[in-house]
XYZ file of C-alpha atoms in Angstrom:
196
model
C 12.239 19.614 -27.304
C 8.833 21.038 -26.700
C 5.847 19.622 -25.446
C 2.108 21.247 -23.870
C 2.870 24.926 -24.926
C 0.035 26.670 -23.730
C -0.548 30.212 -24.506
C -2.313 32.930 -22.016
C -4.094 36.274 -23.255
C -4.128 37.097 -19.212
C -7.652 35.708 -18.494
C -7.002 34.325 -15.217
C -10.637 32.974 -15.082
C -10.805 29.370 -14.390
C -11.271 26.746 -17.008
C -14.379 25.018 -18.023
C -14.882 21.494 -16.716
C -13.736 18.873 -19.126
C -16.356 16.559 -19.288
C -15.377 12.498 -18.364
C -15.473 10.805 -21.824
C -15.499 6.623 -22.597
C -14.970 6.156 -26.270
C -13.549 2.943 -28.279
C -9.938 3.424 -29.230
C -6.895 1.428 -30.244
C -5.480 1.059 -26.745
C -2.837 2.516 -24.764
C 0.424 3.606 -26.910
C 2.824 3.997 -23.910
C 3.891 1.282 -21.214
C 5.650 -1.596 -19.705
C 4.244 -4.821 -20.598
C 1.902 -4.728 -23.757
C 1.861 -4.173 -27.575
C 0.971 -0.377 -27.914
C -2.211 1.037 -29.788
C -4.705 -2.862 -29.192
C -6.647 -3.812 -26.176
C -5.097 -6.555 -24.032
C -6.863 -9.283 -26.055
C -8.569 -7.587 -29.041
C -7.735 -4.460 -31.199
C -9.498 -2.524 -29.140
C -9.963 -1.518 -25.514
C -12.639 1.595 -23.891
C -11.008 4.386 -23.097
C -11.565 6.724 -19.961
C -10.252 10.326 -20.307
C -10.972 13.822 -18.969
C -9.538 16.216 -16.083
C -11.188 17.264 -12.775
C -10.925 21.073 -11.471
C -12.312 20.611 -8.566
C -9.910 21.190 -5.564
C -11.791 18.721 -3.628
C -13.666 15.554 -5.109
C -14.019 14.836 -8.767
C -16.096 12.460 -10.634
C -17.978 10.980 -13.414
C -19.948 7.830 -14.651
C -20.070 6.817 -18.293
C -22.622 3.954 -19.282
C -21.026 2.047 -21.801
C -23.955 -1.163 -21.802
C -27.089 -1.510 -21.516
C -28.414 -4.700 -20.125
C -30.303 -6.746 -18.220
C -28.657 -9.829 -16.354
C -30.009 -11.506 -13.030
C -27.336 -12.100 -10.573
C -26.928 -15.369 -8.711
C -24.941 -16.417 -5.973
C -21.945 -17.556 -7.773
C -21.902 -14.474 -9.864
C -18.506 -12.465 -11.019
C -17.410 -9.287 -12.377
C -13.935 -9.428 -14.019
C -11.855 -6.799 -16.440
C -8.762 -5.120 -16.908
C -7.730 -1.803 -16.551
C -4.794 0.594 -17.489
C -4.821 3.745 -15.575
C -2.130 6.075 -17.309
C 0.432 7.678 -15.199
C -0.511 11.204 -16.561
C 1.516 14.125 -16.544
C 3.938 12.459 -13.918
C 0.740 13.442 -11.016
C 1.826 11.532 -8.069
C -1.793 11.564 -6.988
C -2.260 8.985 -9.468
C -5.487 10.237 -10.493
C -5.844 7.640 -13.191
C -6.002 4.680 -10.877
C -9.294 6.292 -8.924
C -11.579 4.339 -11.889
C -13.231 0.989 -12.315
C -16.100 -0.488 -13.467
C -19.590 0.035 -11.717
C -22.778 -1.529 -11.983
C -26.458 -0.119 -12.106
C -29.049 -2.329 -11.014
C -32.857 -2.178 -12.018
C -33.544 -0.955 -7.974
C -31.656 2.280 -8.425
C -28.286 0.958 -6.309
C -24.911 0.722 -7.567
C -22.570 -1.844 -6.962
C -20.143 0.467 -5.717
C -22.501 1.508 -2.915
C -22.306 -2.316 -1.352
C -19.151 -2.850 -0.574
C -18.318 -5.383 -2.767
C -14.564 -6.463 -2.664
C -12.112 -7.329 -5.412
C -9.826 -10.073 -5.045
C -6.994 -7.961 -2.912
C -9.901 -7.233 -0.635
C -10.105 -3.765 -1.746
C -13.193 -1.776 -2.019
C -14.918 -2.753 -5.623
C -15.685 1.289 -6.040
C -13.774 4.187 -8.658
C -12.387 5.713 -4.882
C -11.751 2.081 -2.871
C -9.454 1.188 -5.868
C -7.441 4.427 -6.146
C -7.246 4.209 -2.268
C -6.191 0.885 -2.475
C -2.818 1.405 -4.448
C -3.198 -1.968 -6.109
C -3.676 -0.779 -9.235
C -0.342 0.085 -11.387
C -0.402 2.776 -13.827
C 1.307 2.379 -17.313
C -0.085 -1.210 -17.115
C -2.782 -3.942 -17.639
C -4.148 -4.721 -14.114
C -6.831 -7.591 -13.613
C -9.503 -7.091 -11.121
C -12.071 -9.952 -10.439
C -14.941 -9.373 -7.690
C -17.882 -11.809 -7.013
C -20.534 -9.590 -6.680
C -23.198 -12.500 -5.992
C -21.897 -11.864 -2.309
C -23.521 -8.463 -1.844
C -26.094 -8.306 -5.292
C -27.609 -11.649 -5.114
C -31.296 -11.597 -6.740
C -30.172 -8.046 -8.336
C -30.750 -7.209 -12.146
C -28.011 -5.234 -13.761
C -29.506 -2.211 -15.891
C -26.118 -0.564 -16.815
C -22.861 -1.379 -17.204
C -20.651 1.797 -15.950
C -16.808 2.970 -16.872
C -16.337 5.500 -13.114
C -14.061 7.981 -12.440
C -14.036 9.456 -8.553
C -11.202 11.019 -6.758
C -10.465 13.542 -3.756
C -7.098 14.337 -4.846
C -8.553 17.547 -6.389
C -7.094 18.900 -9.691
C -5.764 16.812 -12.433
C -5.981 14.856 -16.037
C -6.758 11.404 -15.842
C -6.606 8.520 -18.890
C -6.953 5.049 -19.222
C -8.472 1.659 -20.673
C -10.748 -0.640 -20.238
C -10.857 -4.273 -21.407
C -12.638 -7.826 -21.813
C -15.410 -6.925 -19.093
C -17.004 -9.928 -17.801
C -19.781 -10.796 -15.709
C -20.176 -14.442 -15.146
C -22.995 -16.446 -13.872
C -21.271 -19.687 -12.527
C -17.393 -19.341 -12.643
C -15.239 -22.041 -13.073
C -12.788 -21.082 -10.476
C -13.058 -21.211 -7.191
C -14.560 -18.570 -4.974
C -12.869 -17.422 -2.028
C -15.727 -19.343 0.293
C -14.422 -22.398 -1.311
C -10.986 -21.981 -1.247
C -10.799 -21.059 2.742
C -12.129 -24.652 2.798
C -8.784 -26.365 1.356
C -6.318 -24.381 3.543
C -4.978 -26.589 6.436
């Protein structure tokens, strides 16, 4: 078996940076808990890919919608993600992406410490930090943003890469991003209230 020949004329100039892409594909082919080549709910899911040579910090921000929605108090950000374990890196370099959001006064979601629902930093770096994201499989993430963005327009919807662990390939998906005014559920505010 043979698999990523790669052949050298000597050059030992360093590669070209591989630009961060987010394109529409079938979905990830390879995993644990999923039908291969759909999104999680539709037949198709977004799909982060590129590599990083830096030694040091990597990153990249695709906009994948344009928009413009006021958020309120209550408001959410949910999606799923699939960070691909990729060429067995340890680093997990995959799992150091999430989605971001652009508002109309030139901040970034990821830039106000907005939390996720395992309390970890709602930001491409906070969630690869975080190690609660699994590669090879659809993870949810849920954040309610109206805690730190209140009164904020979003401009852009963002796909992020950003990682210190230096060089490496990174791939995954993105799916059924949501951003919800008044939630059904409750937040965590409310549910502090019912614990005895």
């Amino acid at each position: 078996q043979l698999a990523e020949l790669q052949l050298s004329d000597g050059d030992t100039t360093p590669p070209s940076p591989t630009d961060m892409k987010a394109f529409v594909t079938g979905g990830p082919v390879n995993g644990f808990n999923h039908r291969p080549n759909v999104g999680f709910t539709g037949i198709q899911s977004l799909q982060y890919s590129g590599g990083q040579i830096s030694e040091d910090r990597g990153y990249g921000y695709n906009k994948v919608f344009d928009v413009d929605i006021l958020v309120t108090s209550t408001s959410e950000l949910s999606y799923l993600i699939f960070p691909e374990l990729t060429a067995s890196d340890l680093d997990y370099p995959s799992t150091y992406a999430g989605v971001d959001l652009a508002f109309s006064d030139g901040t970034y979601l990821s830039d106000l410490g907005a939390r996720d629902q395992h309390d970890a930093e709602l930001s491409p770096q906070g969630q690869g930090e975080s190690k609660t994201l699994y590669t090879d499989q659809w993870n949810y993430k849920v954040a309610w943003i109206g805690d730190v963005a209140t009164g904020k327009t979003i401009d852009r919807i963002l796909v992020a890469y950003d990682s210190p662990t230096g060089v490496g390939l990174f791939n995954g998906w993105v799916d059924d991003i949501r951003i919800v005014g008044s939630p059904v559920h409750e937040t965590p505010d409310r549910l502090s209230d019912h614990v005895d």
